[in-house]
Coordinates of C-alpha atoms and ligand atoms in Angstrom, one line a residue:
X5 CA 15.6 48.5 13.6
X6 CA 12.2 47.2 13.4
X7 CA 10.1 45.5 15.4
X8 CA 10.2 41.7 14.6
X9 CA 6.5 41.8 14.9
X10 CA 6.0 44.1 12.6
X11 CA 8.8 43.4 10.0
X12 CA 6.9 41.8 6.7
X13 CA 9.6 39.4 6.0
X14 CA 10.5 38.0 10.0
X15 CA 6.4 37.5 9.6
X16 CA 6.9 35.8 5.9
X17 CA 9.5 33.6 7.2
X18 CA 7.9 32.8 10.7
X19 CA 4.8 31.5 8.6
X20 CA 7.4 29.7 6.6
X21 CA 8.7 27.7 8.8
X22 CA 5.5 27.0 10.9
X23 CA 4.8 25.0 7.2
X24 CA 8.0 23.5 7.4
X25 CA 7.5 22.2 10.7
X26 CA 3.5 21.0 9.9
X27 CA 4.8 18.8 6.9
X28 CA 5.8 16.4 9.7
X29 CA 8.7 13.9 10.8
X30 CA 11.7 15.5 11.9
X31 CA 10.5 19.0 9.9
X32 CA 9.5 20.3 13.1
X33 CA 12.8 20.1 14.9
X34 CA 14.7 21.3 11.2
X35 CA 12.1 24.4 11.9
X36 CA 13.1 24.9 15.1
X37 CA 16.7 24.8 14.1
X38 CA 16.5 27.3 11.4
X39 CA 13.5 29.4 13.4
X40 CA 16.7 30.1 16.1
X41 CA 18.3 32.3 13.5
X42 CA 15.1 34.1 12.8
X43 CA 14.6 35.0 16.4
X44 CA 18.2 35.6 17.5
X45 CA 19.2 39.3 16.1
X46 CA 21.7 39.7 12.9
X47 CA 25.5 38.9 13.9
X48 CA 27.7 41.2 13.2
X49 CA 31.5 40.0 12.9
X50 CA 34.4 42.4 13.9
X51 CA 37.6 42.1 11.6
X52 CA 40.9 43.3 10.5
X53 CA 44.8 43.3 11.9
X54 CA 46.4 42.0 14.5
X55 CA 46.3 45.1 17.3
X56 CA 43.7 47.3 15.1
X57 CA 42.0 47.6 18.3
X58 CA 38.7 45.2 17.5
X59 CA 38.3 43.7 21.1
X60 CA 38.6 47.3 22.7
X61 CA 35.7 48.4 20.1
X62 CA 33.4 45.2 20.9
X63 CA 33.5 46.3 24.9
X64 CA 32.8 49.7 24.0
X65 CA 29.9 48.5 21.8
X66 CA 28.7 46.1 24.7
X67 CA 29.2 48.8 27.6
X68 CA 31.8 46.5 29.5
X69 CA 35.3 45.3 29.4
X70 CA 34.5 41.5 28.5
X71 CA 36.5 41.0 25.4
X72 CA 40.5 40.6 26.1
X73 CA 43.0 43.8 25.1
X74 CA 45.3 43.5 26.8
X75 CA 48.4 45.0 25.3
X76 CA 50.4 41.9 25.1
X77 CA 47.6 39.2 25.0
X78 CA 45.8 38.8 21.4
X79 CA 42.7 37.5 20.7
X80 CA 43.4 33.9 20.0
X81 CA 39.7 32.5 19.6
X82 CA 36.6 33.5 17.6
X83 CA 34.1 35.0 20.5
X84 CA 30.4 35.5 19.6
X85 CA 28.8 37.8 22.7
X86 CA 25.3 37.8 22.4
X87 CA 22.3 39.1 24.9
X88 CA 21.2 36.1 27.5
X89 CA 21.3 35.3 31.1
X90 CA 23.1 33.9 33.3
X91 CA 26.4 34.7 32.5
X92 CA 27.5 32.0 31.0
X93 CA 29.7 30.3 27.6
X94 CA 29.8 27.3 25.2
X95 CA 32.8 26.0 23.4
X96 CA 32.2 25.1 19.8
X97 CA 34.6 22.6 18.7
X98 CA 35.6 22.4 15.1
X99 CA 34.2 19.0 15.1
X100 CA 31.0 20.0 16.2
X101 CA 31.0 19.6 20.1
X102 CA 29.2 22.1 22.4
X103 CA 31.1 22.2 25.7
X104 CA 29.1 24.5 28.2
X105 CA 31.1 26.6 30.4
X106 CA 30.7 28.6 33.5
X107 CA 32.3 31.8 33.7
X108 CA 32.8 34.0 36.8
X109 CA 32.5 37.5 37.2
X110 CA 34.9 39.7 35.7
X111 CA 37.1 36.2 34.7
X112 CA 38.6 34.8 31.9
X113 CA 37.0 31.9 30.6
X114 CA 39.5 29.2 31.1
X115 CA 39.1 27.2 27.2
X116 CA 38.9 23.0 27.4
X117 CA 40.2 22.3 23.9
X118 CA 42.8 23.7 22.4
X119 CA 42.4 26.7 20.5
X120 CA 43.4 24.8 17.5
X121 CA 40.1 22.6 17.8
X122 CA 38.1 25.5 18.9
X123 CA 35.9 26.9 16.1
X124 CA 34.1 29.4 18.4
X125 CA 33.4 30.3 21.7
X126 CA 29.7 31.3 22.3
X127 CA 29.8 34.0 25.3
X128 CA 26.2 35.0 26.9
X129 CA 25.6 37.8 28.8
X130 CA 23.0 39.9 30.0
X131 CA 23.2 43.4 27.6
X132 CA 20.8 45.5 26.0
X133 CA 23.1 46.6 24.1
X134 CA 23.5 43.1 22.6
X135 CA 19.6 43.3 22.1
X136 CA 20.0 44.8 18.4
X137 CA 22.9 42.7 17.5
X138 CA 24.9 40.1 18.3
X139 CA 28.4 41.0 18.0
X140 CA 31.7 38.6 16.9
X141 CA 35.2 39.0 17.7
X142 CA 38.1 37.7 16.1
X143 CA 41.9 36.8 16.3
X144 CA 43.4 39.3 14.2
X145 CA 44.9 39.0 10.4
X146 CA 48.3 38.7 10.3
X147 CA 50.9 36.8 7.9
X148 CA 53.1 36.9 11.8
X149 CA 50.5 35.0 13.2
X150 CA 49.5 32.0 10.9
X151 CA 47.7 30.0 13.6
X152 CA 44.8 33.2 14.3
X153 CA 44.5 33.9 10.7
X154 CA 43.4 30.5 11.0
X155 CA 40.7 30.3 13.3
X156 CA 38.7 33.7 11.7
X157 CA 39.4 32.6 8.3
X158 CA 37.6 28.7 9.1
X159 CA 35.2 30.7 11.1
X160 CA 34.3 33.3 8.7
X161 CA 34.9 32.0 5.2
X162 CA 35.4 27.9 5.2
X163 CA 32.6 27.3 7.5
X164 CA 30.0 28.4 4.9
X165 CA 31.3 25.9 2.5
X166 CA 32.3 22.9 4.9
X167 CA 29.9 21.5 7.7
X168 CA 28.9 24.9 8.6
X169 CA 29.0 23.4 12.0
X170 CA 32.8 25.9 12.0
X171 CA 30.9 29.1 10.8
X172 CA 30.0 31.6 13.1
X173 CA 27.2 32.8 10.7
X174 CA 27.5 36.3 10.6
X175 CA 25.4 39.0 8.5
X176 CA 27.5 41.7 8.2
X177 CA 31.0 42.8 8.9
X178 CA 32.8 45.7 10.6
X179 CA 36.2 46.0 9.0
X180 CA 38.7 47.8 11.6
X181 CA 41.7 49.5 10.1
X182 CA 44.4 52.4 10.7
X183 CA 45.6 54.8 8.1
X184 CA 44.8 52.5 4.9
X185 CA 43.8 49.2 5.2
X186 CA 46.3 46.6 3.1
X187 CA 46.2 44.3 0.4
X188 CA 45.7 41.3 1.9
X189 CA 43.1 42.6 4.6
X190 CA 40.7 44.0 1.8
X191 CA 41.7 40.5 -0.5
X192 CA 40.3 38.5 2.8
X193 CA 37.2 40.9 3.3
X194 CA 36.6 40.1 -0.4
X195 CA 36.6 36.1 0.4
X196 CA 33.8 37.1 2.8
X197 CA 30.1 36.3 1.7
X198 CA 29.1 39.8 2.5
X199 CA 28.7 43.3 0.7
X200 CA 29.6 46.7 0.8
X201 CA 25.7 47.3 2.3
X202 CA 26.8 45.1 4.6
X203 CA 30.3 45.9 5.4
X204 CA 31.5 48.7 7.5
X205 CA 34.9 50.2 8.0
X206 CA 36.2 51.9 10.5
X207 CA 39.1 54.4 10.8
X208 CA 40.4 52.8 14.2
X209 CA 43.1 54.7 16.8
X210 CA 41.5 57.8 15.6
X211 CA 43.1 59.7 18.5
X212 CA 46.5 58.8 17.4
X213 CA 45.8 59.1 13.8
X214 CA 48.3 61.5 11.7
X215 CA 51.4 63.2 13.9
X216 CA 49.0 62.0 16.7
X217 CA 48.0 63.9 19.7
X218 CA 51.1 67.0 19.5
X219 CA 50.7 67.2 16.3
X220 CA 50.2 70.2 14.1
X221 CA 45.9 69.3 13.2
X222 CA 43.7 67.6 16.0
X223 CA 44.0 63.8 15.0
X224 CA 40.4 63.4 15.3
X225 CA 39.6 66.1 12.9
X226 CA 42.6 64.6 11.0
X227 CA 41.4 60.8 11.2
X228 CA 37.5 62.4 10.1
X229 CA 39.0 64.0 6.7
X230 CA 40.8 60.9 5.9
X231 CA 37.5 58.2 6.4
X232 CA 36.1 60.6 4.2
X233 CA 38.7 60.1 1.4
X234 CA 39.1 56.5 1.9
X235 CA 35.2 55.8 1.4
X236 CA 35.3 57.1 -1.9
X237 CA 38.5 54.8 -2.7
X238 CA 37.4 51.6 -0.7
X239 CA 33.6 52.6 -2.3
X240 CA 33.8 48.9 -3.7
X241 CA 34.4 47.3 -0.3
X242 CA 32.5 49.2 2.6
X243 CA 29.2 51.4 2.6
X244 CA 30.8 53.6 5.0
X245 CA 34.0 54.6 6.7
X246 CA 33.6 56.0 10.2
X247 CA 36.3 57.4 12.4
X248 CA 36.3 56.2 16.0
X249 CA 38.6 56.2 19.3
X250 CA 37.7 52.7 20.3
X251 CA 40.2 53.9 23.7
X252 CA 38.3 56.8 24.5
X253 CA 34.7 55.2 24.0
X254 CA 35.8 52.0 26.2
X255 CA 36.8 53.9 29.4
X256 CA 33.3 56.2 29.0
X257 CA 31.2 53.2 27.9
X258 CA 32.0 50.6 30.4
X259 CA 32.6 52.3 33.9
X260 CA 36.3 52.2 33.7
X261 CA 36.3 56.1 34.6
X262 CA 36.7 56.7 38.5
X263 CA 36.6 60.0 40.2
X264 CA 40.1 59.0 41.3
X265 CA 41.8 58.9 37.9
X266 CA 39.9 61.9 37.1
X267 CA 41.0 63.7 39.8
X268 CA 44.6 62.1 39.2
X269 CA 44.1 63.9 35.2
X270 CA 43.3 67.1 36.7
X271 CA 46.5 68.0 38.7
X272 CA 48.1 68.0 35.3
X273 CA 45.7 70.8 34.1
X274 CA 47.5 74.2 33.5
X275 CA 51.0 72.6 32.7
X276 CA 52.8 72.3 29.2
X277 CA 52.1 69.6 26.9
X278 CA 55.5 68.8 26.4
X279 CA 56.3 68.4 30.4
X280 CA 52.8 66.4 30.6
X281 CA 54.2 64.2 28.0
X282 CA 57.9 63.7 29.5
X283 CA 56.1 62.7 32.6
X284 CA 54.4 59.8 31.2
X285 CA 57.8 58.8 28.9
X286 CA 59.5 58.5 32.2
X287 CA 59.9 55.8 34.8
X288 CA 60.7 58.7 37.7
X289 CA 58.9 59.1 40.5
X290 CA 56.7 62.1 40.5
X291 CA 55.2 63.9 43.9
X292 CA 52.3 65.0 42.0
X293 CA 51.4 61.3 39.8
X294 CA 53.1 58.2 40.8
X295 CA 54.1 55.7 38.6
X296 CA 50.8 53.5 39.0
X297 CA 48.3 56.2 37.8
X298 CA 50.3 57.2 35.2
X299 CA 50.1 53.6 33.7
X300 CA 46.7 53.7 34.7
X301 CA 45.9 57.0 32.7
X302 CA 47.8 56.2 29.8
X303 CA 46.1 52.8 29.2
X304 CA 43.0 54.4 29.6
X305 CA 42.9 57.5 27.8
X306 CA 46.3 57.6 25.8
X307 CA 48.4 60.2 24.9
X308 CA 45.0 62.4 23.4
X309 CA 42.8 61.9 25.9
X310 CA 45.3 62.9 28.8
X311 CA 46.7 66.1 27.1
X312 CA 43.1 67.6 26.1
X313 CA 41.3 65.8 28.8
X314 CA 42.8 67.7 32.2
X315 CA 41.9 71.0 31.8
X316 CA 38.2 69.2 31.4
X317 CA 38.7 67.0 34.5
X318 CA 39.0 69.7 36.9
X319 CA 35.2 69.6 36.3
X320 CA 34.8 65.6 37.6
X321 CA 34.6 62.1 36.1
X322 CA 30.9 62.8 34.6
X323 CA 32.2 66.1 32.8
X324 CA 35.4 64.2 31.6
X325 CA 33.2 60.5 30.6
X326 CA 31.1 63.0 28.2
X327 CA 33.8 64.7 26.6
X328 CA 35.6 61.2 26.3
X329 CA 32.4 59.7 24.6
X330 CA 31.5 63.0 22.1
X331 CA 35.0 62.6 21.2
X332 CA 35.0 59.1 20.5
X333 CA 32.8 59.2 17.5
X334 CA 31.1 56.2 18.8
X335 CA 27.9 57.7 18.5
X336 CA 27.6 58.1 15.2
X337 CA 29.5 54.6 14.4
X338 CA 26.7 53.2 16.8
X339 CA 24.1 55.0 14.4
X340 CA 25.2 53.6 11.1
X341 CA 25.4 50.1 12.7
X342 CA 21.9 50.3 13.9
X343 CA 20.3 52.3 11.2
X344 CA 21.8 51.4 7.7
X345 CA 24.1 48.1 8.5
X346 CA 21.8 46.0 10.6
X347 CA 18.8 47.1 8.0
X348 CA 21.0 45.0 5.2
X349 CA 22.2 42.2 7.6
X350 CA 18.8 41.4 8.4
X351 CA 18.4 40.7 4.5
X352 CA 21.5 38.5 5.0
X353 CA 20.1 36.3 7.5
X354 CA 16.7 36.1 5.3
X355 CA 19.6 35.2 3.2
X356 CA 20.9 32.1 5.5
X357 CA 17.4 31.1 6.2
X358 CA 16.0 30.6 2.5
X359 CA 19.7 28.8 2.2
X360 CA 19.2 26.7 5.0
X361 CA 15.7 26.0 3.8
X362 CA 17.1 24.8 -0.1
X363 CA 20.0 23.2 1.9
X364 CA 17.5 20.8 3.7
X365 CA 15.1 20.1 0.0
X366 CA 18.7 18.7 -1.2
X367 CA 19.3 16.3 1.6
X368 CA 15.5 15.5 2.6
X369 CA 13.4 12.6 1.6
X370 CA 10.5 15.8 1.8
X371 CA 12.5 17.8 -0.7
X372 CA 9.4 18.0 -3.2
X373 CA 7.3 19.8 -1.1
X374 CA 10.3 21.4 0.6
X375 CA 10.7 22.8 -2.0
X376 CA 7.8 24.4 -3.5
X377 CA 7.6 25.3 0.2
X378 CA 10.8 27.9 -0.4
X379 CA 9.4 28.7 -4.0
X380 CA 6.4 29.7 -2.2
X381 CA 8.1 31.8 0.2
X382 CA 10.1 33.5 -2.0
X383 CA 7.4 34.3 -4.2
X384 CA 5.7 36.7 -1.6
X385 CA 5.6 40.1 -2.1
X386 CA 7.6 40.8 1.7
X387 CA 10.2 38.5 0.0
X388 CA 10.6 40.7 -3.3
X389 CA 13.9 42.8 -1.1
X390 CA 15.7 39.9 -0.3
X391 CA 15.5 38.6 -3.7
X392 CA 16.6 41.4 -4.9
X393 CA 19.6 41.5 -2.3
X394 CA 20.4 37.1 -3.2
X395 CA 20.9 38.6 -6.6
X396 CA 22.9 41.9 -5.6
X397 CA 25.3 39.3 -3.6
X398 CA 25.4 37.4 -6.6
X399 CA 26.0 39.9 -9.0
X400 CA 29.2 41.2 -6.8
X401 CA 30.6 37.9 -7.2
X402 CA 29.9 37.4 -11.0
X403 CA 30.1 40.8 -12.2
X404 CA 30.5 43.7 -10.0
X405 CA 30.7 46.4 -12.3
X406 CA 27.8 45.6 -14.5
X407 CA 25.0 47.8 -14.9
X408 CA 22.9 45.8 -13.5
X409 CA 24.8 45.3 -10.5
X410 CA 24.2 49.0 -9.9
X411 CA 20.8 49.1 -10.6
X412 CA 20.4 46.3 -8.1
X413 CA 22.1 48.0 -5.2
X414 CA 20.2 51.4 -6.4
X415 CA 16.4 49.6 -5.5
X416 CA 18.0 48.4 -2.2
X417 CA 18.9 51.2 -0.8
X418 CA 16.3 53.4 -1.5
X419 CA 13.9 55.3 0.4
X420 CA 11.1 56.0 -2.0
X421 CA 9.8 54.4 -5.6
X422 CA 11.8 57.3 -6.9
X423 CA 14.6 56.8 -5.7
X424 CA 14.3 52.5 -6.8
X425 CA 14.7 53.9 -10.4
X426 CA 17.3 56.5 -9.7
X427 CA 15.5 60.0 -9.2
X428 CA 15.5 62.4 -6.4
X429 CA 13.1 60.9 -4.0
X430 CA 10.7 63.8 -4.8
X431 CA 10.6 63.2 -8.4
X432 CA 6.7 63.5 -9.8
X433 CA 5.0 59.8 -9.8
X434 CA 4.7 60.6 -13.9
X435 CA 8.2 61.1 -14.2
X436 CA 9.1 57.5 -11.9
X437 CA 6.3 55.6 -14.2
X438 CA 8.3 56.3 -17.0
X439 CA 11.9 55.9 -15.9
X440 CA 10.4 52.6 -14.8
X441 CA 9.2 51.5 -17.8
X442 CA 12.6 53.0 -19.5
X443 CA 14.0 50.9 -17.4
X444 CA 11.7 48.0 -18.0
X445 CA 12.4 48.1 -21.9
X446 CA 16.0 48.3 -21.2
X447 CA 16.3 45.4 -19.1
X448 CA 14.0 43.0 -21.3
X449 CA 16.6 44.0 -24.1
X450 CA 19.5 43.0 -21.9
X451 CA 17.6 39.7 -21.1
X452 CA 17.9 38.4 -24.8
X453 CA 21.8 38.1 -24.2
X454 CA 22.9 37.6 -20.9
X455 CA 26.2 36.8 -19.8
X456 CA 25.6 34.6 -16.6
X457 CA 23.1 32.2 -15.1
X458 CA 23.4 35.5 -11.8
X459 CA 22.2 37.9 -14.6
X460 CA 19.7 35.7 -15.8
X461 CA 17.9 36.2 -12.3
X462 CA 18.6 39.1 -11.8
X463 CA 17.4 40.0 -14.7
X464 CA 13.8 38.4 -13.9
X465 CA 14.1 40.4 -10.5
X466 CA 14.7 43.6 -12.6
X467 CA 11.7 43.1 -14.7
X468 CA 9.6 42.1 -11.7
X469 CA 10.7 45.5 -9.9
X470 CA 10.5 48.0 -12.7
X471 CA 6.9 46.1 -14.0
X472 CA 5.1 47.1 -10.4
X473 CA 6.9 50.4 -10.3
X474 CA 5.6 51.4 -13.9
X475 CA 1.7 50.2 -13.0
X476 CA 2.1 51.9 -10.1
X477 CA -0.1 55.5 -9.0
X478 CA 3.4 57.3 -7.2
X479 CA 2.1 60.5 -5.3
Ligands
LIG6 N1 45.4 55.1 21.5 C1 44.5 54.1 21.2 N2 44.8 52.9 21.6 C2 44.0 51.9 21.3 C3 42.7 52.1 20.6 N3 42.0 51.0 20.5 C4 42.8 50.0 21.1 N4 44.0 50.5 21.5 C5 45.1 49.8 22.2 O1 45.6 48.9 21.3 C6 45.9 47.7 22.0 C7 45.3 46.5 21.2 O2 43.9 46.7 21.3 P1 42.9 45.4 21.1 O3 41.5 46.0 21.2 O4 43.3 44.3 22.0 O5 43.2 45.1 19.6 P2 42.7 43.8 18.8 O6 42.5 44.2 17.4 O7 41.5 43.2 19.5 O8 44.0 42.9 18.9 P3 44.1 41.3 18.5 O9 42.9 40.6 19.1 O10 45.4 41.0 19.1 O11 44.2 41.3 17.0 C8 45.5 47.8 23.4 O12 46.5 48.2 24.2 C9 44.5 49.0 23.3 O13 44.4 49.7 24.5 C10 42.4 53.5 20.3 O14 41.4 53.8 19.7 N5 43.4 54.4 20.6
LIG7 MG1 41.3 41.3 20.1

């Protein structure tokens, strides 16, 4: 990610808002307001079914078991876990109200409101791993479970609309699902202001995926083959799909691995899967693994982790927690979260702040110079990429299949002038001045009979883009 204080448009926007606040009157505290978005990190909300195994995937993420998974407890509020010290949380109500909370080590935090007048809960904690992003949990969807469905959907999707006082504000979305995700989970992500730039699946349970862990094929190499087939069919929805053991990366990412149960995995080395498995099916007593570390294993590694784990576990905890985290795939889920998702959500919450900024012209007395303030923002050059990205969101929503749609998403995500006009990004700079100004012709012609007031800008974006592209000297 970079650097707020190098990033062009955190710089654009900071100047922004230090207008804002210099017009006077209650502008400074409105730039304040807004100017905690810009200096907090993009949020990242975690979604999908009841059980897909979202709160065991956010402690992984954060490096400790804070988030609730307990097998029989669901996640019944939205949590947003961001870096800060102390320790510490803050009710949001859906009315508005902030209640501040303590929170003890390693405890629940004991809510004071009902859940059903709970919007969020705000959970601090001190996490480097929260530095990048700020992570949101939610109740899972369910048609069984009306009242959770609820709370992420007001959080998530009505909040934007309403008071936004409800919405979490998030910037981009993991989407958690086994085997195929269903109808009404990819109809919800759809409600959701986000993209598929900006939305992530993941191929959850990996380690049980298929016949699971005695099957015929490895379930992880299983579960990797299928998140390849279902990003080409969900291609509409999510960038990516990425296959993960959310188990596995939990008990190697937060400390939950002791030299005990270890050592407990690796007297079961050398005997035959099936006997391994009849052990843990049964309630007997066993001389060599009593009852309580069997739990103990089996909720921490599952069926996987324990059959292929003990022959590794004769060589220690440290030799077992690396196996359990290459494994896991939560490396490379961490690197497309940090390298391609939190590059678009940082457009989205350039996004919320140029929104919040024409939210506030429509309300305020100031709204002249509020906004030719925005106009003016917008106008810089930083600016040009999250244009181009408000009209991508607004194209999905119009028309997603357009062409220009396409060529929309094709200048976001590339990596060279080439590659904004569709060539190989090594293309000669001759070659992109004309495909540019192809392009340009193309798009003025489209201009004289457009189909929506979102083409209409985009349009103007279009012609803006491929106008600079085809002055341009391209080495
Ligand atoms: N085998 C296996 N079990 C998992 C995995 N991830 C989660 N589980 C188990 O599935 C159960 C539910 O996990 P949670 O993380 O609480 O799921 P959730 O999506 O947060 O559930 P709700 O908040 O109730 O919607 C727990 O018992 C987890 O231990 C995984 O990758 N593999
Ligand atoms: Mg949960």
């Amino acid at each position: 990610m970079t650097h707020p204080d190098v990033d062009p448009i955190h710089r654009t926007l900071d100047q922004g808002l230090h207008q804002l606040a210099s017009l006077g009157g209650d502008l400074a505290e409105h730039a304040n307001a807004i100017g905690t978005i810009l200096w907090s990190p993009p949020r990242v909300v975690i979604v999908g079914r009841l059980k897909a195994g979202k709160s065991t995937l956010v402690n992984a993420l954060i490096g400790a078991p804070v988030a609730e998974t307990a097998a029989l407890e669901a996640t019944n509020v939205v949590t947003v876990y961001q870096d800060g010290s102390p320790s510490r949380a803050e009710v949001v109500g859906t009315d508005g109200r902030r209640i501040p909370m303590a929170v003890q080590h390693n405890d629940r935090v004991r809510l004071p409101l009902p859940t059903s007048d709970i919007a969020f809960v705000s959970r601090w904690l001190p996490s480097a791993a929260l530095r990048p992003l700020t992570l949101i949990d939610t109740p899972g969807l369910s048609t069984l479970t009306v009242a959770n469905d609820t709370a992420t959907r007001r959080a998530t999707i009505d909040g934007f609309d309403q008071t936004r006082s409800a919405s979490v504000g998030a910037d981009a979305a993991v989407f958690l699902f086994d085997a195929a995700p269903r109808r009404d989970e990819t109809e919800f992500l759809s409600q959701l202001p986000f993209t598929p730039l900006t939305t992530l699946g993941v191929l959850s349970r990996a380690d049980s995926f298929g016949e699971g862990a005695l099957g015929r094929r490895d379930p992880l190499a299983h579960a990797t083959e299928h998140a390849g087939r279902l990003a080409g069919q969900l291609s509409d929805t999510v960038s990516a799909v990425v296959p993960i053991s959310g188990l596995m990366a939990q008990t190697s990412h937060t400390g939950m691995l002791t030299e005990h149960l270890a050592a407990a995995l690796a007297r079961l080395a050398g005997r035959p899967p099936l006997d391994v498995l009849r052990l843990f099916d049964s309630d007997d007593p066993d001389d060599v693994l009593p009852l309580p570390l069997r739990d103990q294993l089996l909720s921490h590694l599952g069926e996987y982790g324990i059959l292929h784990g003990r022959q590794i576990a004769t060589g220690g905890a440290a030799a077992l927690n690396r196996w359990l985290t290459e494994r896991s795939g939560i490396a490379a889920l961490h690197h497309t979260l940090t390298a391609s998702t939190a590059r678009y959500a940082l457009l989205h919450r350039a996004h919320r702040i140029l929104a919040r900024l024409d939210q506030l012209a429509y309300i305020h007395p100031a709204r002249d110079q509020i906004r030719t303030l925005a106009a003016g923002l917008r106008a810089q050059p930083p600016m040009h990429r999250v244009t181009v990205f408000e009209d991508y969101q607004r194209m999905l929503r119009t028309d997603p299949h357009a062409a220009v749609t396409d060529e929309l998403r094709t200048i976001l995500t590339a990596i060279s002038p080439a590659g904004s006009v569709g060539l190989p990004d090594d293309a000669p700079g001759h070659a992109v001045v004309a495909e540019a100004q192809r392009r340009l012709a193309m798009a003025h012609q489209r201009s004289l009979a457009t189909g929506s007031a979102a083409e209409d800008a985009a349009l103007v974006t279009l012609l803006r883009t491929y106008t600079a592209l085809g002055h341009q000297q391209h080495p």
